[in-house]
Amino acid sequence: MRIAVANRLTPYLFMAPAVVIMAIALMYPLGYMIWGSFRDWSPSQTIGEAEFVGLKNYVTLWGDPNFWESLSVTLTFAFFVVTLEMLIGVGLALLLDRNIRGMSVLRTLFILPMMIAPVVVGLMWRYMYHPTVGTFNRMLDSLGLPTVDWLGNHALMSVIIADIWQWTPFIFILALAALQSLPRSALEAARIDGATAWQQIWHIKLPLMMPVLIVTGLLRLIDAFKVLEVILVMTEGGPGLSTEILALRISRTATEFRELGVAAAMSNYLLILLLALTLAMFAFTRLQEARAARIRAAVEEES
Amino acid sequence: MPTIQLDNLIKRYGEVEVLHGIELEMADNEFTVLVGPSGCGKSTTLRMVAGLEDVTEGEIYVDGKPVSHLEPKDRDLAMVFQDYALYPHMNVAQNISFALRLARRPKAEVHAKVKEVADMVGLTDFLHRKPGALSGGQRQRVAMARALAKDSGIFLFDEPLSNLDAKLRGQLRAELALMSQRVEKNMIYVTHDQIEAMTLADRIVVMHGGYIQQQGSPEALFKRPVNKFVAGFLGMPPMNFLNGEIKEEAGDVFVKGNGFSLRLQDEKAQAAKAHRVREVVLGVRPSDLVFDAEAPSDQALTLDVMVSEYVGAQSVLLCQCGADQVTVEMNSETPMALGQTLRFRITPNRVHLFDRESEDAIQSK
Ligand SMILES: Nc1ncnc2c1ncn2[C@@H]1O[C@H](COP(=O)(O)OP(=O)(O)OP(=O)(O)O)[C@@H](O)[C@H]1O
Ligand SMILES: [Mg+2]
């Protein structure tokens, strides 16, 4: 009896350290943030001294055009980077999925941008975008073309380009892995059935890669909502609010405007958005598993 | 339907040559079976015909026209793969109709064709299932139906039955034989199963190590194998081989070995006499040995029965002849005890002789 109880408790004992660390490292700050979001709280106060204001911070944000501007910048940014990165990454994977000499070197080169620290990426691109001495404008100039005010009038486009440069490789390697695990003989059968290269991609490769691509896209989307460093280094959100993504606005609200409560409330809005996306991803994988299980059950029933 | 001709086909992977000049001609409506042990190049040959593998040297002619530069889709052929190669995301009907839909055939025609071939292979009830929800045998039928729906002149099979259990294999083999009589196509079928080869083929091509060893009708290959490899490869249980020497005594020609002395007759004697090499291998099929205590000793083998394997109406006896093992196939009703020494008459003219050095058959031209 005693032994049975002990046996039942053993796994929890082993899990306990992880749970404690989780509680301290994740739950505590999270709870702190949620608690703080209900208060009118300035950095000079302890949380206990701050006045409880209920949902006021959330309501204020709801009516704050700057918050909506920032949210729309975030959504625009996320939409464009994920769409373009998916198109380019998958396209490159389809193009480079062949055995030519030197291909493995090329593939390694392609994933380099992903390995560079974001701050370095930001600095590098800021330099390249510089209006007079930057790489791009000097190149345009030497070709006799008009220069572009990269981080001025076209700031959002410029940060989108930088993000695409950095994160397309992520999609590329996942898409390539998905491609190379496709059943070879099904593709050969398609060739014999008369499919051109395009038709093979459209009718066989893409549909079979779809589960991987959907999860990859969702991962990228979640990441794009949280982007901070590269933009911080490149534009600091400017000019105006044109590149002020939510993460940046949160940080400014807390440090410049000294309104920790509002910043916390904004974080929670972002958290809810990300949670919804994550749930969508889980729901999708669950759906897939359920379908696979159903198919297996159907087969077993017959045999 | 088209004739296919392989002219001195050579295949190299880098430095390694895996096919060394395959010469083959397949007539109209012929069912050709490529058979041989694993790694002998059967699949490679077939895949070169299909256009899935580049031709290193030589040429493939279909109806006299060279095709080795053509894409698979331009070669008028259909293929059934060993692992079925179905499209996992399409249901059975979509799998079957894929080629027709790519060719933009009218909907009604596609529909009718799917129904026709599904009927032919017994898949009508499964048209809306995905391949993942089918058993192995059903998937094989889908693969077959998909190939049939294409209506092409050449039909290629790469070990289509080897992933199935023995019973299902037998059943599908029979269906395939039936189908091959009904549809007029030029078929090339790869297998390493010699029963499939013997039952299905109009012409068997035995391959070994990247060379064609022999080709001809199943009967011709079974009765007159040109070398020891072909003799040992076709026939179940396999042919017995005993080392011996040719000796001439008083005008008669004998094969003498450890524990036997066999007088050759007629044509065999002529051939053996004409052949200069004395060191030979005697080949006797298990089914050509008949229990007969009265047989003359120069027409029989005397064997010690070691083990009897009962397989129903027939039993297979493992026997000892001198130092060599000999298998005998005989009626299970024959009373027999293990450990006995018995005499088996060799059916006249059913012995095979091979040169021990070159392993080529010794036969009159
Ligand atoms: N891509 C490749 N690169 C190098 N060698 C290869 C390649 N593909 C096949 N081979 C070699 O070619 C030879 C013939 O292969 P093939 O697949 O035609 O054999 P097979 O007769 O079909 O055998 P099995 O009955 O096992 O299918 C083998 O020795 C194999 O090792
Ligand atoms: Mg093979």
XYZ file of C-alpha atoms and ligand atoms in Angstrom:
700
model
C 0.000 0.000 0.000
C 2.644 2.472 1.109
C 4.843 1.335 -1.742
C 2.064 1.813 -4.263
C 1.530 5.368 -3.079
C 5.251 6.049 -3.204
C 5.389 4.643 -6.717
C 2.579 6.874 -7.796
C 4.283 9.924 -6.328
C 7.738 9.247 -7.751
C 7.142 10.874 -11.138
C 5.871 14.039 -9.476
C 8.936 14.096 -7.308
C 11.114 14.055 -10.388
C 9.044 16.754 -12.029
C 9.074 18.981 -8.968
C 12.315 20.881 -9.694
C 11.138 21.737 -13.190
C 7.779 22.881 -11.843
C 9.461 25.065 -9.247
C 11.722 26.663 -11.813
C 8.791 27.169 -14.175
C 6.807 28.780 -11.386
C 9.596 31.136 -10.468
C 10.869 31.940 -13.917
C 7.642 32.017 -15.898
C 4.543 32.116 -13.789
C 5.789 34.698 -11.306
C 6.670 37.385 -13.879
C 3.556 36.570 -15.849
C 1.371 36.926 -12.787
C 3.263 40.069 -11.854
C 2.557 41.509 -15.276
C -1.128 40.669 -15.169
C -1.399 42.051 -11.654
C 0.472 45.192 -12.696
C -1.759 45.756 -15.696
C -4.625 46.568 -13.353
C -2.717 49.377 -11.621
C -1.634 52.915 -12.273
C 1.961 52.156 -11.730
C 5.100 54.298 -12.268
C 8.628 52.905 -12.101
C 9.366 54.837 -8.918
C 6.715 52.904 -6.980
C 6.703 49.337 -5.739
C 3.763 47.410 -7.056
C 2.129 47.540 -3.659
C 2.120 51.319 -3.600
C 0.507 51.598 -7.030
C -3.186 52.436 -7.122
C -5.581 49.727 -8.295
C -7.538 51.003 -11.281
C -9.294 47.871 -12.586
C -9.567 47.647 -16.351
C -8.738 51.304 -16.914
C -5.407 50.609 -18.646
C -7.064 48.246 -21.105
C -9.845 50.721 -21.817
C -7.375 53.570 -22.294
C -5.425 51.509 -24.796
C -8.596 50.603 -26.625
C -9.200 54.296 -27.263
C -5.577 55.212 -27.960
C -4.966 55.807 -31.711
C -1.216 55.341 -31.206
C -1.790 51.867 -29.864
C -3.936 51.020 -32.878
C -1.336 52.499 -35.179
C 1.294 50.346 -33.551
C -0.895 47.255 -33.758
C -1.552 47.900 -37.432
C 2.189 48.343 -38.075
C 2.783 45.014 -36.331
C 0.071 43.264 -38.342
C 1.276 44.772 -41.623
C 4.839 43.821 -40.818
C 3.885 40.266 -39.821
C 1.645 39.775 -42.834
C 4.236 40.907 -45.360
C 7.253 39.187 -43.866
C 5.503 35.845 -43.388
C 3.887 35.878 -46.832
C 7.042 36.901 -48.648
C 9.301 34.633 -46.602
C 7.012 31.674 -47.285
C 6.933 32.392 -51.004
C 10.673 32.934 -51.324
C 11.701 30.180 -48.882
C 9.494 27.517 -50.446
C 10.395 28.703 -53.932
C 14.102 28.442 -53.191
C 13.640 25.008 -51.663
C 11.812 23.795 -54.773
C 14.574 25.258 -56.906
C 17.492 23.860 -54.919
C 16.101 20.391 -54.245
C 18.410 18.620 -56.646
C 21.761 16.934 -56.571
C 24.160 19.249 -58.306
C 27.756 19.543 -57.240
C 28.300 22.353 -54.720
C 24.654 22.333 -53.695
C 25.433 21.484 -50.081
C 27.783 24.473 -49.824
C 25.109 26.691 -51.315
C 22.546 25.408 -48.840
C 24.860 26.145 -45.924
C 25.458 29.668 -47.212
C 21.725 30.212 -47.447
C 21.135 29.583 -43.775
C 23.934 31.856 -42.551
C 21.753 34.986 -42.050
C 19.696 33.104 -39.485
C 22.751 32.507 -37.351
C 23.786 36.153 -37.024
C 22.828 37.944 -33.801
C 19.815 40.248 -34.395
C 21.604 43.340 -33.101
C 24.380 42.756 -35.615
C 21.802 42.287 -38.365
C 20.210 45.587 -37.394
C 23.523 47.458 -37.366
C 24.554 45.934 -40.670
C 21.339 46.866 -42.426
C 21.321 50.321 -40.875
C 24.700 50.899 -42.372
C 23.682 49.510 -45.762
C 20.558 51.709 -45.777
C 22.483 54.877 -44.881
C 21.246 57.692 -47.178
C 24.681 58.802 -48.393
C 27.386 56.278 -47.529
C 25.177 53.162 -47.410
C 25.804 50.296 -49.795
C 22.448 50.505 -51.567
C 22.420 54.187 -52.322
C 26.063 54.194 -53.399
C 25.262 51.353 -55.765
C 22.167 53.117 -57.142
C 24.212 56.262 -57.476
C 27.008 54.603 -59.399
C 24.407 53.152 -61.773
C 23.074 56.636 -62.326
C 19.740 55.824 -60.682
C 17.968 58.072 -58.148
C 18.710 57.155 -54.542
C 16.063 55.944 -52.113
C 15.370 57.316 -48.653
C 15.395 53.805 -47.173
C 14.906 54.409 -43.472
C 12.958 57.640 -44.023
C 9.950 57.483 -46.318
C 10.209 53.748 -46.877
C 11.163 52.675 -43.378
C 8.563 49.920 -42.998
C 9.468 48.412 -46.356
C 13.143 48.530 -45.437
C 12.702 46.713 -42.134
C 10.521 44.160 -43.888
C 13.304 43.542 -46.408
C 15.840 43.095 -43.607
C 13.589 40.629 -41.804
C 13.018 38.688 -45.000
C 16.763 38.490 -45.500
C 17.226 37.150 -41.997
C 14.350 34.670 -41.715
C 13.719 33.278 -45.192
C 16.448 30.678 -44.524
C 14.381 29.276 -41.660
C 11.511 28.520 -44.004
C 13.934 27.379 -46.649
C 15.551 24.651 -44.540
C 12.243 23.373 -43.198
C 10.710 23.336 -46.676
C 13.768 21.595 -48.059
C 13.608 18.944 -45.342
C 9.925 18.421 -46.128
C 10.706 18.135 -49.834
C 13.446 15.607 -49.352
C 11.260 13.388 -47.254
C 8.578 13.179 -49.942
C 8.079 9.687 -51.388
C 10.435 9.525 -54.395
C 8.440 6.932 -56.244
C 5.230 8.969 -56.098
C 7.068 11.738 -57.917
C 8.391 9.256 -60.451
C 4.871 7.954 -60.939
C 3.738 11.524 -61.570
C 6.450 11.953 -64.199
C 5.238 8.829 -65.947
C 1.628 9.980 -65.627
C 2.638 12.995 -67.663
C 3.097 15.749 -65.084
C 5.387 18.603 -66.097
C 7.753 20.077 -63.513
C 5.131 22.705 -62.637
C 2.368 20.162 -62.379
C 4.515 18.004 -60.113
C 5.000 20.970 -57.795
C 1.383 22.016 -57.900
C -0.333 18.629 -57.702
C 2.115 16.522 -55.724
C 4.881 18.378 -53.922
C 2.992 21.321 -52.421
C -0.021 19.326 -51.200
C 2.261 16.793 -49.551
C 4.395 19.522 -47.944
C 1.369 21.447 -46.703
C 1.271 20.175 -43.090
C 4.902 21.181 -42.561
C 4.391 24.504 -44.312
C 1.387 25.436 -42.196
C 3.220 24.793 -38.936
C 6.286 26.636 -40.242
C 4.180 29.619 -41.239
C 2.498 29.784 -37.850
C 5.844 29.605 -36.065
C 7.130 32.466 -38.172
C 3.963 34.462 -37.560
C 4.318 34.126 -33.796
C 7.927 35.184 -34.078
C 7.127 38.144 -36.317
C 4.743 39.544 -33.697
C 7.545 39.626 -31.174
C 10.274 41.114 -33.338
C 12.194 43.865 -31.549
C 15.970 44.122 -31.721
C 16.496 44.525 -35.453
C 13.931 47.304 -35.722
C 15.086 48.943 -32.517
C 18.605 49.164 -33.860
C 17.594 50.196 -37.378
C 14.893 52.825 -36.823
C 13.924 52.945 -33.146
C 10.365 52.859 -34.406
C 10.635 55.948 -36.534
C 10.299 58.049 -38.438
C 7.153 59.037 -36.562
C 5.345 55.832 -35.660
C 5.935 54.257 -39.064
C 7.917 51.280 -37.790
C 6.868 51.246 -34.171
C 5.850 47.632 -33.708
C 4.083 46.609 -30.523
C 7.142 45.247 -28.732
C 8.848 48.586 -29.257
C 5.843 50.579 -28.100
C 5.629 48.452 -24.956
C 9.233 49.150 -24.155
C 8.794 52.887 -24.795
C 5.618 53.077 -22.707
C 7.475 51.556 -19.814
C 10.713 53.540 -20.044
C 9.865 56.863 -21.719
C 6.266 57.407 -20.628
C 6.894 55.699 -17.288
C 3.527 53.926 -17.364
C 4.233 50.365 -16.314
C 0.557 49.506 -15.938
C -0.295 50.483 -19.498
C 2.796 48.680 -20.801
C 1.731 45.561 -18.945
C -1.782 45.804 -20.375
C -0.347 46.146 -23.870
C 1.822 43.080 -23.314
C -1.283 41.199 -22.348
C -3.046 42.173 -25.557
C -0.044 40.857 -27.482
C -0.005 37.741 -25.327
C -3.655 37.065 -26.119
C -2.941 37.427 -29.823
C -0.012 35.013 -29.646
C -1.984 32.601 -27.516
C -4.697 32.521 -30.140
C -2.115 31.733 -32.822
C -0.483 29.043 -30.723
C -3.836 27.459 -30.045
C -4.547 27.504 -33.761
C -1.287 25.661 -34.327
C -2.052 23.063 -31.660
C -5.545 22.632 -33.024
C -4.087 22.046 -36.458
C -1.606 19.368 -35.349
C -4.289 17.774 -33.188
C -6.611 17.666 -36.168
C -3.915 15.984 -38.231
C -3.229 13.393 -35.586
C -6.905 12.674 -35.144
C -7.265 12.164 -38.865
C -4.285 9.822 -38.991
C -5.709 7.852 -36.064
C -9.090 7.600 -37.743
C -7.509 6.272 -40.908
C -5.485 3.712 -38.980
C -8.592 2.587 -37.137
C -10.481 2.204 -40.401
C -7.728 0.055 -41.857
C -7.465 -2.158 -38.804
C -11.197 -2.663 -38.681
C -11.110 -4.132 -42.162
C -8.202 -6.483 -41.802
C 1.277 -2.354 -79.588
C 4.861 -1.236 -79.920
C 7.939 -3.372 -80.180
C 10.778 -2.519 -77.838
C 14.412 -3.016 -78.600
C 17.329 -2.504 -76.247
C 20.531 -2.046 -78.156
C 23.738 -2.593 -76.210
C 22.477 -0.734 -73.130
C 25.212 0.222 -70.693
C 24.648 1.915 -67.349
C 27.357 3.412 -65.191
C 27.042 5.151 -61.844
C 30.224 7.212 -61.800
C 32.983 4.659 -62.277
C 30.895 1.614 -61.536
C 29.349 -0.153 -64.487
C 26.222 -1.993 -63.403
C 24.828 -3.017 -66.803
C 27.226 -4.308 -69.410
C 25.535 -4.150 -72.779
C 21.964 -5.406 -72.574
C 20.608 -6.677 -75.899
C 16.920 -7.435 -75.947
C 14.047 -7.428 -78.397
C 10.455 -7.575 -77.335
C 7.810 -8.318 -79.889
C 4.204 -7.158 -80.077
C 1.993 -8.036 -77.125
C 4.727 -9.911 -75.416
C 4.921 -10.447 -71.689
C 8.625 -10.254 -70.905
C 9.843 -11.065 -67.419
C 13.246 -9.888 -66.227
C 14.341 -12.175 -63.454
C 17.524 -12.534 -61.476
C 18.986 -12.295 -57.994
C 19.010 -9.053 -56.027
C 21.304 -6.376 -57.427
C 21.625 -7.877 -60.907
C 20.291 -4.742 -62.612
C 16.670 -5.625 -63.368
C 15.218 -2.446 -61.909
C 17.899 -0.341 -63.535
C 17.068 -1.814 -66.945
C 13.356 -1.231 -66.424
C 13.866 2.301 -65.154
C 15.965 3.121 -68.192
C 13.127 1.945 -70.417
C 10.772 4.119 -68.359
C 13.086 7.118 -68.679
C 13.585 7.483 -64.922
C 17.264 6.622 -65.279
C 19.619 8.086 -67.896
C 21.113 5.783 -70.486
C 24.911 5.873 -70.296
C 25.526 4.152 -73.622
C 23.432 2.320 -76.157
C 19.899 3.081 -77.236
C 16.314 2.095 -76.614
C 14.066 1.817 -79.651
C 10.291 1.778 -79.480
C 8.767 0.831 -82.814
C 12.160 1.459 -84.331
C 12.428 5.015 -83.028
C 15.127 5.954 -80.500
C 13.545 7.177 -77.255
C 16.373 7.516 -74.759
C 16.335 11.317 -75.004
C 12.583 11.499 -74.286
C 10.956 12.341 -70.964
C 9.029 9.484 -69.338
C 5.728 11.141 -70.187
C 6.534 11.122 -73.886
C 7.248 7.402 -74.057
C 3.706 6.041 -74.073
C 4.130 3.859 -71.005
C 2.614 3.107 -67.629
C 4.401 1.676 -64.626
C 3.546 -0.153 -61.424
C 6.051 0.316 -58.616
C 7.114 -2.065 -55.888
C 5.989 0.339 -53.146
C 2.842 1.237 -55.141
C 3.842 4.930 -55.345
C 0.281 6.125 -54.898
C -0.423 9.811 -54.340
C -1.217 9.852 -50.608
C -3.317 13.017 -50.701
C -5.638 11.860 -53.474
C -8.422 9.336 -53.135
C -8.541 6.190 -55.237
C -10.556 7.755 -58.047
C -8.221 10.742 -58.204
C -5.187 8.480 -58.184
C -6.553 6.460 -61.065
C -7.576 9.483 -63.095
C -4.497 11.637 -62.492
C -2.910 11.022 -65.878
C -6.204 11.540 -67.694
C -6.875 14.770 -65.827
C -3.386 16.041 -66.654
C -4.113 15.275 -70.285
C -7.305 17.363 -69.962
C -9.617 14.637 -71.177
C -13.335 15.420 -70.985
C -14.916 14.792 -67.569
C -17.352 12.177 -68.819
C -14.569 10.170 -70.421
C -12.446 10.319 -67.255
C -15.388 9.201 -65.193
C -16.173 6.288 -67.473
C -12.559 5.176 -67.577
C -12.199 5.240 -63.783
C -15.317 3.138 -63.466
C -14.134 0.686 -66.104
C -10.702 0.000 -64.612
C -12.003 0.050 -61.046
C -14.424 -2.668 -62.077
C -11.634 -4.593 -63.719
C -9.533 -4.739 -60.543
C -12.414 -4.848 -58.066
C -12.063 -1.425 -56.470
C -15.503 0.010 -57.132
C -16.385 0.227 -53.438
C -13.228 2.082 -52.499
C -13.145 4.940 -54.977
C -13.445 7.609 -52.289
C -10.857 6.241 -49.879
C -7.373 7.656 -49.517
C -4.504 5.164 -49.999
C -3.712 5.388 -46.266
C -7.016 3.690 -45.555
C -6.419 0.712 -47.833
C -4.745 -2.637 -47.216
C -1.580 -3.620 -49.084
C -3.438 -5.727 -51.622
C -5.948 -2.968 -52.296
C -3.164 -0.431 -52.763
C -1.561 -2.771 -55.268
C -4.829 -2.899 -57.186
C -5.026 0.892 -57.206
C -1.515 1.027 -58.643
C -2.558 -1.480 -61.291
C -5.755 0.430 -62.060
C -3.863 3.695 -62.358
C -1.516 2.140 -64.892
C -4.390 0.546 -66.812
C -6.294 3.832 -67.003
C -3.475 5.387 -69.004
C -4.113 3.170 -71.990
C -0.503 3.246 -73.035
C 1.135 0.620 -75.189
C 3.881 -0.368 -72.793
C 3.291 -1.594 -69.291
C 6.173 -1.786 -66.820
C 6.104 -3.608 -63.487
C 8.844 -3.464 -60.888
C 8.296 -6.307 -58.421
C 4.660 -5.352 -57.983
C 3.763 -8.262 -55.730
C 6.804 -8.575 -53.518
C 5.321 -6.625 -50.581
C 2.309 -8.922 -50.270
C 1.819 -12.121 -48.298
C 2.109 -15.436 -50.094
C -1.601 -16.098 -50.498
C -2.464 -12.657 -51.815
C 0.532 -12.823 -54.111
C -0.749 -16.034 -55.628
C -4.194 -14.551 -56.113
C -2.964 -11.332 -57.697
C -0.558 -13.291 -59.866
C -3.466 -15.207 -61.317
C -5.430 -11.997 -61.868
C -2.436 -10.477 -63.577
C -2.081 -13.440 -65.877
C -5.738 -13.097 -66.768
C -5.415 -9.381 -67.330
C -2.383 -9.772 -69.534
C -4.409 -12.000 -71.820
C -7.248 -9.503 -71.999
C -5.371 -6.261 -72.593
C -3.147 -5.966 -75.615
C 0.028 -4.430 -74.317
C 3.700 -4.945 -74.364
C 4.587 -5.790 -70.792
C 7.910 -5.858 -69.019
C 7.794 -7.349 -65.581
C 10.646 -7.400 -63.087
C 10.745 -9.948 -60.314
C 13.160 -12.076 -58.386
C 10.487 -14.680 -57.829
C 10.969 -17.443 -60.352
C 7.437 -18.783 -59.918
C 6.056 -15.418 -61.020
C 8.495 -15.496 -63.901
C 7.533 -18.986 -65.034
C 3.776 -18.499 -64.725
C 3.454 -15.062 -66.298
C 6.100 -14.874 -68.978
C 5.927 -15.346 -72.701
C 9.626 -14.754 -72.557
C 11.925 -14.922 -69.571
C 15.144 -12.955 -69.464
C 17.494 -14.228 -66.785
C 19.970 -11.611 -65.617
C 22.990 -11.924 -63.394
C 25.641 -9.377 -62.484
C 24.570 -6.901 -65.146
C 24.576 -9.425 -67.980
C 21.750 -11.268 -69.670
C 22.403 -14.947 -69.082
C 19.685 -16.383 -71.267
C 16.330 -15.477 -72.741
C 13.525 -17.532 -74.181
C 10.240 -19.173 -73.351
C 9.844 -20.525 -69.792
C 9.894 -24.061 -71.168
C 13.047 -23.535 -73.193
C 14.880 -22.060 -70.235
C 13.720 -24.811 -67.947
C 14.629 -27.618 -70.318
C 17.751 -26.250 -71.928
C 19.500 -23.804 -69.613
C 22.660 -22.492 -71.246
C 24.686 -22.385 -68.059
C 24.815 -23.501 -64.474
C 23.470 -20.198 -63.165
C 20.262 -20.338 -65.191
C 19.851 -24.032 -64.395
C 20.159 -23.383 -60.690
C 18.025 -20.249 -60.713
C 14.901 -21.632 -62.369
C 13.040 -24.516 -60.792
C 11.948 -25.147 -57.233
C 13.481 -26.971 -55.413
C 16.647 -26.018 -57.291
C 18.612 -28.367 -59.508
C 21.129 -30.711 -57.879
C 24.726 -30.309 -58.920
C 27.311 -33.112 -58.592
C 30.926 -32.919 -59.656
C 31.990 -35.617 -62.081
C 34.295 -36.586 -64.901
C 33.587 -37.726 -68.432
C 34.999 -41.188 -69.138
C 34.693 -43.284 -72.270
C 34.558 -47.025 -71.808
C 34.006 -49.487 -74.612
C 32.238 -46.929 -76.806
C 29.939 -45.740 -74.002
C 30.256 -42.329 -72.379
C 30.012 -42.142 -68.595
C 29.887 -39.360 -66.030
C 31.627 -40.664 -62.957
C 31.743 -38.993 -59.584
C 31.763 -39.690 -55.905
C 29.161 -42.413 -55.497
C 27.712 -42.565 -58.993
C 28.543 -43.653 -62.477
C 26.050 -42.637 -65.098
C 25.926 -43.801 -68.701
C 24.974 -40.943 -71.006
C 22.594 -41.562 -73.861
C 22.178 -40.335 -77.410
C 22.509 -36.620 -77.775
C 24.099 -36.085 -74.343
C 26.747 -38.679 -75.094
C 27.482 -37.012 -78.434
C 27.812 -33.602 -76.873
C 29.996 -34.849 -74.041
C 32.223 -36.704 -76.469
C 32.598 -33.622 -78.667
C 33.414 -31.443 -75.700
C 37.090 -31.615 -74.867
C 36.922 -30.767 -71.172
C 36.560 -33.811 -68.909
C 35.840 -32.008 -65.657
C 32.106 -31.440 -65.542
C 29.192 -30.760 -63.254
C 26.207 -33.050 -63.512
C 22.852 -31.353 -63.020
C 19.677 -33.248 -62.155
C 16.361 -31.681 -61.208
C 14.712 -33.059 -58.040
C 11.628 -33.907 -60.071
C 13.622 -36.012 -62.526
C 14.610 -38.535 -59.879
C 12.108 -41.368 -59.510
C 12.168 -43.937 -56.755
C 12.836 -47.273 -58.474
C 14.666 -50.062 -56.632
C 15.010 -52.079 -59.847
C 16.672 -49.365 -61.928
C 19.959 -50.279 -63.594
C 22.833 -48.781 -61.636
C 24.158 -46.799 -64.619
C 20.826 -44.998 -64.940
C 20.301 -44.223 -61.274
C 21.631 -42.494 -58.199
C 21.922 -44.365 -54.932
C 21.120 -42.000 -52.103
C 20.987 -42.053 -48.314
C 17.768 -40.376 -47.195
C 18.527 -37.882 -44.409
C 15.469 -35.691 -43.992
C 11.996 -35.731 -45.429
C 10.116 -32.447 -45.750
C 6.425 -33.066 -46.052
C 4.710 -30.368 -48.097
C 1.380 -32.014 -48.880
C 0.991 -34.219 -51.920
C 4.698 -33.945 -52.564
C 7.563 -34.492 -50.186
C 11.065 -33.198 -50.589
C 13.773 -35.610 -49.511
C 17.183 -34.338 -48.552
C 19.646 -37.086 -49.368
C 23.347 -37.709 -49.352
C 25.282 -38.862 -52.389
C 28.912 -39.332 -51.482
C 29.820 -36.012 -49.907
C 27.150 -33.997 -51.761
C 23.554 -33.198 -50.898
C 20.847 -34.143 -53.328
C 17.181 -33.217 -53.080
C 14.478 -35.428 -54.511
C 10.869 -34.573 -55.072
C 8.456 -37.447 -54.746
C 4.899 -38.469 -54.036
C 4.210 -38.403 -50.305
C 2.362 -41.729 -50.543
C 5.570 -43.627 -51.287
C 6.475 -45.540 -48.107
C 9.880 -44.575 -46.922
C 11.995 -44.480 -43.779
C 14.728 -42.073 -42.922
C 18.235 -43.451 -42.922
C 17.432 -45.848 -45.755
C 19.628 -46.133 -48.796
C 17.470 -46.036 -51.879
C 17.897 -46.088 -55.604
C 16.412 -43.347 -57.795
C 16.166 -43.696 -61.543
C 17.042 -40.613 -63.552
C 14.498 -39.860 -66.230
C 16.391 -40.529 -69.480
C 17.810 -37.469 -71.217
C 16.896 -35.194 -68.362
C 20.444 -34.827 -67.104
C 22.337 -31.601 -67.670
C 26.085 -31.293 -68.069
C 28.108 -28.166 -67.391
C 31.735 -27.358 -67.946
C 33.151 -27.044 -64.436
C 35.492 -24.242 -65.465
C 33.245 -21.976 -67.532
C 29.925 -23.269 -66.105
C 28.475 -23.269 -69.634
C 26.121 -26.055 -70.554
C 27.549 -28.907 -72.631
C 24.910 -29.570 -75.250
C 24.798 -30.308 -78.923
C 24.344 -27.192 -80.945
N 22.099 5.328 -57.609
C 22.984 4.313 -57.654
N 24.302 4.551 -57.496
C 25.196 3.544 -57.555
N 24.881 2.264 -57.767
C 23.587 1.952 -57.935
C 22.573 2.958 -57.886
N 21.383 2.356 -58.089
C 21.639 1.044 -58.244
N 22.966 0.793 -58.155
C 23.616 -0.520 -58.306
O 23.177 -1.084 -59.509
C 23.027 -2.487 -59.360
C 21.694 -2.904 -59.905
O 20.674 -2.344 -59.129
P 19.150 -2.680 -59.397
O 18.342 -1.814 -58.492
O 18.878 -2.600 -60.845
O 19.054 -4.181 -58.893
P 17.813 -5.166 -58.966
O 18.176 -6.233 -59.905
O 16.577 -4.415 -59.236
O 17.797 -5.759 -57.505
P 16.553 -5.990 -56.513
O 15.993 -7.330 -56.842
O 17.196 -5.997 -55.161
O 15.595 -4.872 -56.701
C 23.202 -2.802 -57.892
O 24.442 -3.431 -57.732
C 23.184 -1.469 -57.217
O 24.086 -1.453 -56.145
Mg 14.846 -3.768 -58.040
